[in-house]
């Protein structure tokens, strides 16, 4: 889904770079509740030339919270309150429809055409995140679809029907007890809220799929909405077609399709989109849950959400490690001698991909919703991640990078969309990518092939397999053999034996 443009902090019209189909930041900035000063990872598994930290210094959810965005907890038991929405004079949900909504969010894998939100994230997190919840009584809006559309038009010409439905929900007494039950951590906010509306999809009028946050202050007596999803039932189940295409939004016929709501749930957890909104090349290679709604979460997402603690390689010689499939095991490597102990830094990230687990369905066949297909073979995915944290003032103006979180406001500085980067120069905005998948060919085909008839997306040949090697060069690093921050990468990566389920890699100081 494409992210909508929204209003951000303190009534300044600025886009927050958190989301899909939209994650707008709330319009107030609470003070960050704690100061994180340590930049050394606590030691867990230690070997010759590497350490696997027991804990991160901070993670992406900590960063987001400094700007008032309270994400769905990514570790432990999290709950979702799902509100079906009907419009006056419109079609009513049937019992079967309500069962479909329940199944796509909370059902077993077998209840769906692929995975439910709950089953996907339990697998993606290696059991660290268990999502449950319920489908609440239907919210019967006083608005007809036509009157809601008319009333929701903003002064800028955009349509925000979700805001009027949110107001109706907030003012309804029948949801009061549920609101209490769904504030698990007792912070005054419903943990997360999903509005599933019963109308056709019309992206121009605001009937689409996105996530955003609400600006209401928390209340422990009657918890308010912070992060929420707005999504049409037709993204879950139905036969509405994509424009002139014969392919429906919900692609699995008589079984519900979770691809869109799984993608959106990632934004409720705090993840950004990895494609480019500026209609330019996609640094992630498009074969991503947060680019084209397919497959498992990539290794950066899993680290950012605190599901994976990577091997941090730092050596004067060489280190050889074997990684198991990241679809099944929490194995990963990062490379940067000056790593700050957080997933929010700049480094090379390495995982071993295999077409198992959450990848399997979309590897066996292209997803009908967009015709992209996961890799059918196994191999290493190697990323250049630039998720350094930028300290900002209350108008979302970049001030400086920081390795720690103090009492101010912070965001990841780079984005895969240049216009959404919090950086100081046009050079940085255009060239510093948050999630850039490197290619075994040594050629940046995503960038070079953009706008041509040649493929500008990842394929099996993108993966690194036995015999491949990688050094930092200008093909992928704008500073040649250096990271974006100017420090030297300083390592060569050589790929050893690879099987369907694991691969061996040697990292050598140069």
mmCIF file of C-alpha atoms in Angstrom, residues 7-312:
data_model
loop_
_atom_site.group_PDB
_atom_site.id
_atom_site.type_symbol
_atom_site.label_atom_id
_atom_site.label_comp_id
_atom_site.label_asym_id
_atom_site.label_seq_id
_atom_site.Cartn_x
_atom_site.Cartn_y
_atom_site.Cartn_z
ATOM 1 C CA UNK A 7 -0.216 16.197 9.540
ATOM 2 C CA UNK A 8 2.492 15.820 12.107
ATOM 3 C CA UNK A 9 3.814 17.432 15.197
ATOM 4 C CA UNK A 10 2.606 20.588 16.876
ATOM 5 C CA UNK A 11 0.389 21.568 13.985
ATOM 6 C CA UNK A 12 3.377 21.851 11.642
ATOM 7 C CA UNK A 13 2.487 20.285 8.292
ATOM 8 C CA UNK A 14 5.332 17.824 8.008
ATOM 9 C CA UNK A 15 5.380 14.181 7.055
ATOM 10 C CA UNK A 16 6.575 11.672 9.612
ATOM 11 C CA UNK A 17 8.677 8.917 8.097
ATOM 12 C CA UNK A 18 7.019 6.067 9.900
ATOM 13 C CA UNK A 19 4.606 3.914 8.095
ATOM 14 C CA UNK A 20 2.776 2.609 5.155
ATOM 15 C CA UNK A 21 -0.317 3.719 3.693
ATOM 16 C CA UNK A 22 0.475 6.078 6.493
ATOM 17 C CA UNK A 23 1.770 6.409 9.945
ATOM 18 C CA UNK A 24 1.285 9.993 10.950
ATOM 19 C CA UNK A 25 2.830 11.033 14.219
ATOM 20 C CA UNK A 26 0.569 12.351 16.927
ATOM 21 C CA UNK A 27 0.270 16.114 17.193
ATOM 22 C CA UNK A 28 1.951 16.403 20.565
ATOM 23 C CA UNK A 29 5.383 15.484 21.851
ATOM 24 C CA UNK A 30 5.467 14.105 25.387
ATOM 25 C CA UNK A 31 8.770 14.201 27.218
ATOM 26 C CA UNK A 32 10.756 11.006 26.821
ATOM 27 C CA UNK A 33 10.409 9.061 30.041
ATOM 28 C CA UNK A 34 14.014 7.961 30.431
ATOM 29 C CA UNK A 35 17.520 8.699 29.288
ATOM 30 C CA UNK A 36 19.534 5.905 27.687
ATOM 31 C CA UNK A 37 23.225 6.669 27.940
ATOM 32 C CA UNK A 38 25.095 3.390 27.517
ATOM 33 C CA UNK A 39 26.319 2.676 23.999
ATOM 34 C CA UNK A 40 28.088 -0.598 24.762
ATOM 35 C CA UNK A 41 26.007 -3.741 24.205
ATOM 36 C CA UNK A 42 25.759 -6.056 27.155
ATOM 37 C CA UNK A 43 27.631 -9.263 26.428
ATOM 38 C CA UNK A 44 25.847 -12.514 25.781
ATOM 39 C CA UNK A 45 27.423 -15.162 23.533
ATOM 40 C CA UNK A 46 31.110 -14.274 23.081
ATOM 41 C CA UNK A 47 33.466 -15.910 20.600
ATOM 42 C CA UNK A 48 36.793 -15.276 18.883
ATOM 43 C CA UNK A 49 36.166 -12.039 16.980
ATOM 44 C CA UNK A 50 32.487 -11.586 17.750
ATOM 45 C CA UNK A 51 29.990 -10.902 20.516
ATOM 46 C CA UNK A 52 26.265 -11.544 20.552
ATOM 47 C CA UNK A 53 24.683 -8.979 22.885
ATOM 48 C CA UNK A 54 22.210 -10.052 25.535
ATOM 49 C CA UNK A 55 20.290 -6.772 25.181
ATOM 50 C CA UNK A 56 20.254 -3.687 22.961
ATOM 51 C CA UNK A 57 20.941 -0.253 24.385
ATOM 52 C CA UNK A 58 17.627 0.856 22.838
ATOM 53 C CA UNK A 59 15.406 -0.193 19.947
ATOM 54 C CA UNK A 60 13.142 1.388 17.343
ATOM 55 C CA UNK A 61 10.117 1.522 19.634
ATOM 56 C CA UNK A 62 12.131 3.553 22.158
ATOM 57 C CA UNK A 63 12.993 6.033 19.399
ATOM 58 C CA UNK A 64 9.395 6.329 18.214
ATOM 59 C CA UNK A 65 8.116 6.918 21.729
ATOM 60 C CA UNK A 66 10.158 10.120 22.046
ATOM 61 C CA UNK A 67 7.828 11.647 19.428
ATOM 62 C CA UNK A 68 4.601 10.444 21.016
ATOM 63 C CA UNK A 69 4.081 7.358 18.886
ATOM 64 C CA UNK A 70 3.125 4.501 21.195
ATOM 65 C CA UNK A 71 3.669 1.328 19.201
ATOM 66 C CA UNK A 72 2.049 -2.039 19.741
ATOM 67 C CA UNK A 73 4.452 -3.901 22.022
ATOM 68 C CA UNK A 74 6.694 -6.132 19.900
ATOM 69 C CA UNK A 75 7.633 -8.587 22.653
ATOM 70 C CA UNK A 76 5.222 -10.469 24.914
ATOM 71 C CA UNK A 77 1.433 -10.664 24.740
ATOM 72 C CA UNK A 78 -0.131 -7.821 22.750
ATOM 73 C CA UNK A 79 -3.797 -7.239 22.078
ATOM 74 C CA UNK A 80 -5.759 -5.670 19.243
ATOM 75 C CA UNK A 81 -9.281 -4.279 19.454
ATOM 76 C CA UNK A 82 -10.960 -4.629 16.043
ATOM 77 C CA UNK A 83 -13.955 -2.376 15.322
ATOM 78 C CA UNK A 84 -16.137 -3.255 12.297
ATOM 79 C CA UNK A 85 -17.634 -0.071 10.834
ATOM 80 C CA UNK A 86 -20.916 0.142 8.884
ATOM 81 C CA UNK A 87 -22.254 3.263 7.206
ATOM 82 C CA UNK A 88 -25.863 4.372 7.453
ATOM 83 C CA UNK A 89 -27.900 2.958 4.589
ATOM 84 C CA UNK A 90 -24.980 0.803 3.472
ATOM 85 C CA UNK A 91 -24.279 -2.906 3.445
ATOM 86 C CA UNK A 92 -24.278 -4.654 6.811
ATOM 87 C CA UNK A 93 -21.672 -7.169 7.911
ATOM 88 C CA UNK A 94 -22.928 -10.739 7.985
ATOM 89 C CA UNK A 95 -21.891 -13.262 10.635
ATOM 90 C CA UNK A 96 -19.645 -14.793 7.997
ATOM 91 C CA UNK A 97 -18.003 -11.418 7.391
ATOM 92 C CA UNK A 98 -17.315 -10.988 11.099
ATOM 93 C CA UNK A 99 -15.818 -14.476 11.250
ATOM 94 C CA UNK A 100 -13.569 -13.563 8.320
ATOM 95 C CA UNK A 101 -12.384 -10.449 10.156
ATOM 96 C CA UNK A 102 -11.621 -12.519 13.243
ATOM 97 C CA UNK A 103 -9.757 -15.134 11.214
ATOM 98 C CA UNK A 104 -7.546 -12.681 9.328
ATOM 99 C CA UNK A 105 -6.382 -11.071 12.556
ATOM 100 C CA UNK A 106 -6.470 -13.878 15.111
ATOM 101 C CA UNK A 107 -7.075 -17.168 13.283
ATOM 102 C CA UNK A 108 -4.838 -20.145 12.680
ATOM 103 C CA UNK A 109 -2.824 -20.304 9.465
ATOM 104 C CA UNK A 110 -5.333 -22.854 8.139
ATOM 105 C CA UNK A 111 -8.173 -20.337 8.561
ATOM 106 C CA UNK A 112 -6.592 -18.120 5.914
ATOM 107 C CA UNK A 113 -5.105 -18.286 2.437
ATOM 108 C CA UNK A 114 -1.653 -17.734 3.973
ATOM 109 C CA UNK A 115 -1.250 -16.460 7.550
ATOM 110 C CA UNK A 116 -3.263 -14.402 9.990
ATOM 111 C CA UNK A 117 -1.736 -11.370 11.685
ATOM 112 C CA UNK A 118 -1.354 -13.461 14.835
ATOM 113 C CA UNK A 119 0.208 -16.528 13.190
ATOM 114 C CA UNK A 120 2.528 -14.453 10.972
ATOM 115 C CA UNK A 121 4.000 -12.412 13.798
ATOM 116 C CA UNK A 122 4.374 -15.365 16.130
ATOM 117 C CA UNK A 123 6.495 -17.029 13.430
ATOM 118 C CA UNK A 124 8.348 -13.848 12.418
ATOM 119 C CA UNK A 125 9.264 -13.145 16.045
ATOM 120 C CA UNK A 126 10.299 -16.739 16.855
ATOM 121 C CA UNK A 127 7.522 -16.863 19.433
ATOM 122 C CA UNK A 128 8.500 -13.563 21.093
ATOM 123 C CA UNK A 129 5.263 -11.817 20.075
ATOM 124 C CA UNK A 130 1.808 -13.275 20.587
ATOM 125 C CA UNK A 131 -1.063 -11.138 19.299
ATOM 126 C CA UNK A 132 -4.619 -11.760 20.448
ATOM 127 C CA UNK A 133 -7.813 -9.753 20.558
ATOM 128 C CA UNK A 134 -11.430 -9.702 19.550
ATOM 129 C CA UNK A 135 -13.864 -8.302 17.027
ATOM 130 C CA UNK A 136 -15.974 -5.780 18.925
ATOM 131 C CA UNK A 137 -19.668 -5.036 18.312
ATOM 132 C CA UNK A 138 -20.219 -3.230 15.017
ATOM 133 C CA UNK A 139 -19.918 0.550 15.063
ATOM 134 C CA UNK A 140 -22.960 1.758 13.145
ATOM 135 C CA UNK A 141 -22.008 5.199 11.935
ATOM 136 C CA UNK A 142 -24.593 7.980 11.713
ATOM 137 C CA UNK A 143 -22.958 8.960 8.404
ATOM 138 C CA UNK A 144 -23.893 7.622 5.023
ATOM 139 C CA UNK A 145 -20.879 6.905 2.854
ATOM 140 C CA UNK A 146 -21.645 10.025 0.828
ATOM 141 C CA UNK A 147 -22.088 12.330 3.818
ATOM 142 C CA UNK A 148 -18.955 10.959 5.508
ATOM 143 C CA UNK A 149 -16.921 11.584 2.385
ATOM 144 C CA UNK A 150 -18.198 15.139 2.116
ATOM 145 C CA UNK A 151 -17.693 15.920 5.803
ATOM 146 C CA UNK A 152 -14.194 14.437 5.877
ATOM 147 C CA UNK A 153 -12.660 16.712 3.241
ATOM 148 C CA UNK A 154 -9.908 18.786 4.816
ATOM 149 C CA UNK A 155 -8.900 22.355 4.002
ATOM 150 C CA UNK A 156 -5.956 20.976 2.018
ATOM 151 C CA UNK A 157 -8.307 18.929 -0.174
ATOM 152 C CA UNK A 158 -7.476 15.540 1.341
ATOM 153 C CA UNK A 159 -10.149 13.185 2.669
ATOM 154 C CA UNK A 160 -9.848 11.764 6.201
ATOM 155 C CA UNK A 161 -13.002 9.725 6.908
ATOM 156 C CA UNK A 162 -11.091 7.834 9.596
ATOM 157 C CA UNK A 163 -11.029 10.928 11.828
ATOM 158 C CA UNK A 164 -14.825 11.201 11.943
ATOM 159 C CA UNK A 165 -15.230 7.488 12.648
ATOM 160 C CA UNK A 166 -12.586 7.759 15.367
ATOM 161 C CA UNK A 167 -14.624 10.562 16.912
ATOM 162 C CA UNK A 168 -17.773 8.434 16.860
ATOM 163 C CA UNK A 169 -15.927 5.550 18.490
ATOM 164 C CA UNK A 170 -14.423 7.785 21.155
ATOM 165 C CA UNK A 171 -17.835 9.253 22.019
ATOM 166 C CA UNK A 172 -19.676 5.921 22.189
ATOM 167 C CA UNK A 173 -20.341 4.566 25.668
ATOM 168 C CA UNK A 174 -20.792 0.979 24.464
ATOM 169 C CA UNK A 175 -17.019 0.530 24.009
ATOM 170 C CA UNK A 176 -16.022 1.854 27.439
ATOM 171 C CA UNK A 177 -15.350 -1.516 29.105
ATOM 172 C CA UNK A 178 -13.491 -2.809 26.058
ATOM 173 C CA UNK A 179 -11.264 0.247 26.093
ATOM 174 C CA UNK A 180 -10.291 -0.590 29.672
ATOM 175 C CA UNK A 181 -9.659 -4.236 28.803
ATOM 176 C CA UNK A 182 -7.388 -3.335 25.879
ATOM 177 C CA UNK A 183 -5.032 -1.085 27.794
ATOM 178 C CA UNK A 184 -2.854 -3.963 28.965
ATOM 179 C CA UNK A 185 0.101 -1.888 30.132
ATOM 180 C CA UNK A 186 -2.171 0.721 31.788
ATOM 181 C CA UNK A 187 -0.554 3.679 30.046
ATOM 182 C CA UNK A 188 -3.891 5.309 29.240
ATOM 183 C CA UNK A 189 -3.969 4.166 25.607
ATOM 184 C CA UNK A 190 -5.741 1.261 23.948
ATOM 185 C CA UNK A 191 -2.839 -0.956 22.921
ATOM 186 C CA UNK A 192 -3.908 -0.761 19.295
ATOM 187 C CA UNK A 193 -7.193 -0.253 17.467
ATOM 188 C CA UNK A 194 -8.251 -1.540 14.039
ATOM 189 C CA UNK A 195 -11.169 -0.001 12.124
ATOM 190 C CA UNK A 196 -12.441 -2.318 9.370
ATOM 191 C CA UNK A 197 -14.993 -0.412 7.317
ATOM 192 C CA UNK A 198 -17.551 -1.948 4.988
ATOM 193 C CA UNK A 199 -17.273 -0.051 1.722
ATOM 194 C CA UNK A 200 -15.559 -0.226 -1.620
ATOM 195 C CA UNK A 201 -11.973 0.946 -1.948
ATOM 196 C CA UNK A 202 -11.418 4.493 -3.186
ATOM 197 C CA UNK A 203 -7.905 5.739 -2.415
ATOM 198 C CA UNK A 204 -8.681 9.260 -3.622
ATOM 199 C CA UNK A 205 -11.477 9.651 -1.050
ATOM 200 C CA UNK A 206 -9.640 8.110 1.889
ATOM 201 C CA UNK A 207 -11.079 4.587 1.644
ATOM 202 C CA UNK A 208 -7.783 2.756 1.594
ATOM 203 C CA UNK A 209 -5.478 1.004 4.090
ATOM 204 C CA UNK A 210 -3.131 2.860 6.384
ATOM 205 C CA UNK A 211 -1.951 3.306 9.951
ATOM 206 C CA UNK A 212 -1.742 6.536 11.894
ATOM 207 C CA UNK A 213 -1.733 7.874 15.428
ATOM 208 C CA UNK A 214 -4.260 9.979 17.279
ATOM 209 C CA UNK A 215 -3.402 13.116 19.226
ATOM 210 C CA UNK A 216 -5.671 12.534 22.251
ATOM 211 C CA UNK A 217 -3.931 12.565 25.604
ATOM 212 C CA UNK A 218 -3.893 9.301 27.564
ATOM 213 C CA UNK A 219 -6.559 8.509 30.144
ATOM 214 C CA UNK A 220 -6.324 5.693 32.657
ATOM 215 C CA UNK A 221 -10.057 5.940 33.438
ATOM 216 C CA UNK A 222 -11.139 5.685 29.782
ATOM 217 C CA UNK A 223 -8.149 4.751 27.601
ATOM 218 C CA UNK A 224 -7.871 6.682 24.352
ATOM 219 C CA UNK A 225 -6.668 5.717 20.876
ATOM 220 C CA UNK A 226 -3.050 6.296 19.905
ATOM 221 C CA UNK A 227 -1.922 4.037 17.037
ATOM 222 C CA UNK A 228 -4.673 2.648 14.811
ATOM 223 C CA UNK A 229 -5.293 0.992 11.444
ATOM 224 C CA UNK A 230 -7.900 2.047 8.891
ATOM 225 C CA UNK A 231 -8.631 -0.675 6.340
ATOM 226 C CA UNK A 232 -11.420 -1.747 4.013
ATOM 227 C CA UNK A 233 -12.931 -5.204 4.362
ATOM 228 C CA UNK A 234 -12.172 -5.575 0.650
ATOM 229 C CA UNK A 235 -8.467 -5.815 1.426
ATOM 230 C CA UNK A 236 -9.280 -8.869 3.538
ATOM 231 C CA UNK A 237 -12.007 -10.605 1.612
ATOM 232 C CA UNK A 238 -13.815 -9.688 -1.565
ATOM 233 C CA UNK A 239 -13.575 -9.454 -5.303
ATOM 234 C CA UNK A 240 -12.949 -5.776 -5.920
ATOM 235 C CA UNK A 241 -10.377 -5.496 -8.696
ATOM 236 C CA UNK A 242 -7.295 -3.308 -8.940
ATOM 237 C CA UNK A 243 -8.307 -0.798 -11.607
ATOM 238 C CA UNK A 244 -8.587 -2.553 -14.958
ATOM 239 C CA UNK A 245 -6.739 -5.604 -13.643
ATOM 240 C CA UNK A 246 -8.527 -8.905 -13.159
ATOM 241 C CA UNK A 247 -6.660 -9.429 -9.871
ATOM 242 C CA UNK A 248 -8.601 -8.696 -6.681
ATOM 243 C CA UNK A 249 -7.180 -6.948 -3.625
ATOM 244 C CA UNK A 250 -7.923 -10.012 -1.510
ATOM 245 C CA UNK A 251 -6.373 -12.714 -3.591
ATOM 246 C CA UNK A 252 -7.349 -16.093 -2.170
ATOM 247 C CA UNK A 253 -10.958 -16.579 -3.132
ATOM 248 C CA UNK A 254 -12.975 -18.200 -0.361
ATOM 249 C CA UNK A 255 -10.201 -17.762 2.232
ATOM 250 C CA UNK A 256 -9.228 -14.473 3.790
ATOM 251 C CA UNK A 257 -5.986 -12.798 2.690
ATOM 252 C CA UNK A 258 -3.761 -11.307 5.396
ATOM 253 C CA UNK A 259 -1.014 -9.704 3.284
ATOM 254 C CA UNK A 260 -2.270 -6.127 3.566
ATOM 255 C CA UNK A 261 -3.190 -6.171 7.258
ATOM 256 C CA UNK A 262 0.054 -7.974 8.138
ATOM 257 C CA UNK A 263 1.978 -5.208 6.359
ATOM 258 C CA UNK A 264 -0.042 -2.556 8.188
ATOM 259 C CA UNK A 265 0.471 -4.259 11.546
ATOM 260 C CA UNK A 266 4.203 -3.844 10.984
ATOM 261 C CA UNK A 267 3.599 -0.094 11.045
ATOM 262 C CA UNK A 268 1.627 -0.368 14.267
ATOM 263 C CA UNK A 269 4.747 -2.063 15.638
ATOM 264 C CA UNK A 270 6.809 0.902 14.430
ATOM 265 C CA UNK A 271 8.313 -0.163 11.080
ATOM 266 C CA UNK A 272 8.658 2.124 8.087
ATOM 267 C CA UNK A 273 8.030 1.335 4.429
ATOM 268 C CA UNK A 274 11.132 0.310 2.496
ATOM 269 C CA UNK A 275 9.993 1.344 -0.984
ATOM 270 C CA UNK A 276 10.393 4.880 -2.335
ATOM 271 C CA UNK A 277 7.426 7.280 -2.391
ATOM 272 C CA UNK A 278 9.261 9.689 -4.668
ATOM 273 C CA UNK A 279 8.727 7.395 -7.667
ATOM 274 C CA UNK A 280 12.401 6.513 -7.828
ATOM 275 C CA UNK A 281 14.342 3.288 -7.347
ATOM 276 C CA UNK A 282 13.525 0.956 -4.458
ATOM 277 C CA UNK A 283 16.712 0.285 -2.436
ATOM 278 C CA UNK A 284 15.158 -2.754 -0.739
ATOM 279 C CA UNK A 285 14.713 -4.588 -4.045
ATOM 280 C CA UNK A 286 10.911 -4.789 -3.642
ATOM 281 C CA UNK A 287 10.880 -8.421 -2.456
ATOM 282 C CA UNK A 288 10.006 -7.441 1.094
ATOM 283 C CA UNK A 289 7.034 -7.452 3.429
ATOM 284 C CA UNK A 290 7.510 -3.693 3.836
ATOM 285 C CA UNK A 291 7.999 -3.025 0.184
ATOM 286 C CA UNK A 292 5.504 -5.199 -1.646
ATOM 287 C CA UNK A 293 3.608 -6.966 1.154
ATOM 288 C CA UNK A 294 5.161 -10.401 0.656
ATOM 289 C CA UNK A 295 7.281 -12.846 2.626
ATOM 290 C CA UNK A 296 8.715 -12.625 6.098
ATOM 291 C CA UNK A 297 10.054 -9.528 7.833
ATOM 292 C CA UNK A 298 13.688 -8.908 6.897
ATOM 293 C CA UNK A 299 16.532 -9.066 9.379
ATOM 294 C CA UNK A 300 16.665 -5.316 10.038
ATOM 295 C CA UNK A 301 12.963 -5.302 10.934
ATOM 296 C CA UNK A 302 13.476 -8.263 13.243
ATOM 297 C CA UNK A 303 16.382 -6.573 14.994
ATOM 298 C CA UNK A 304 14.524 -3.256 15.195
ATOM 299 C CA UNK A 305 11.627 -5.020 16.939
ATOM 300 C CA UNK A 306 13.946 -6.790 19.396
ATOM 301 C CA UNK A 307 13.471 -10.329 18.068
ATOM 302 C CA UNK A 308 17.068 -10.905 16.941
ATOM 303 C CA UNK A 309 20.350 -10.160 18.715
ATOM 304 C CA UNK A 310 23.016 -10.404 15.992
ATOM 305 C CA UNK A 311 26.616 -11.563 16.086
ATOM 306 C CA UNK A 312 28.636 -8.345 16.085
#
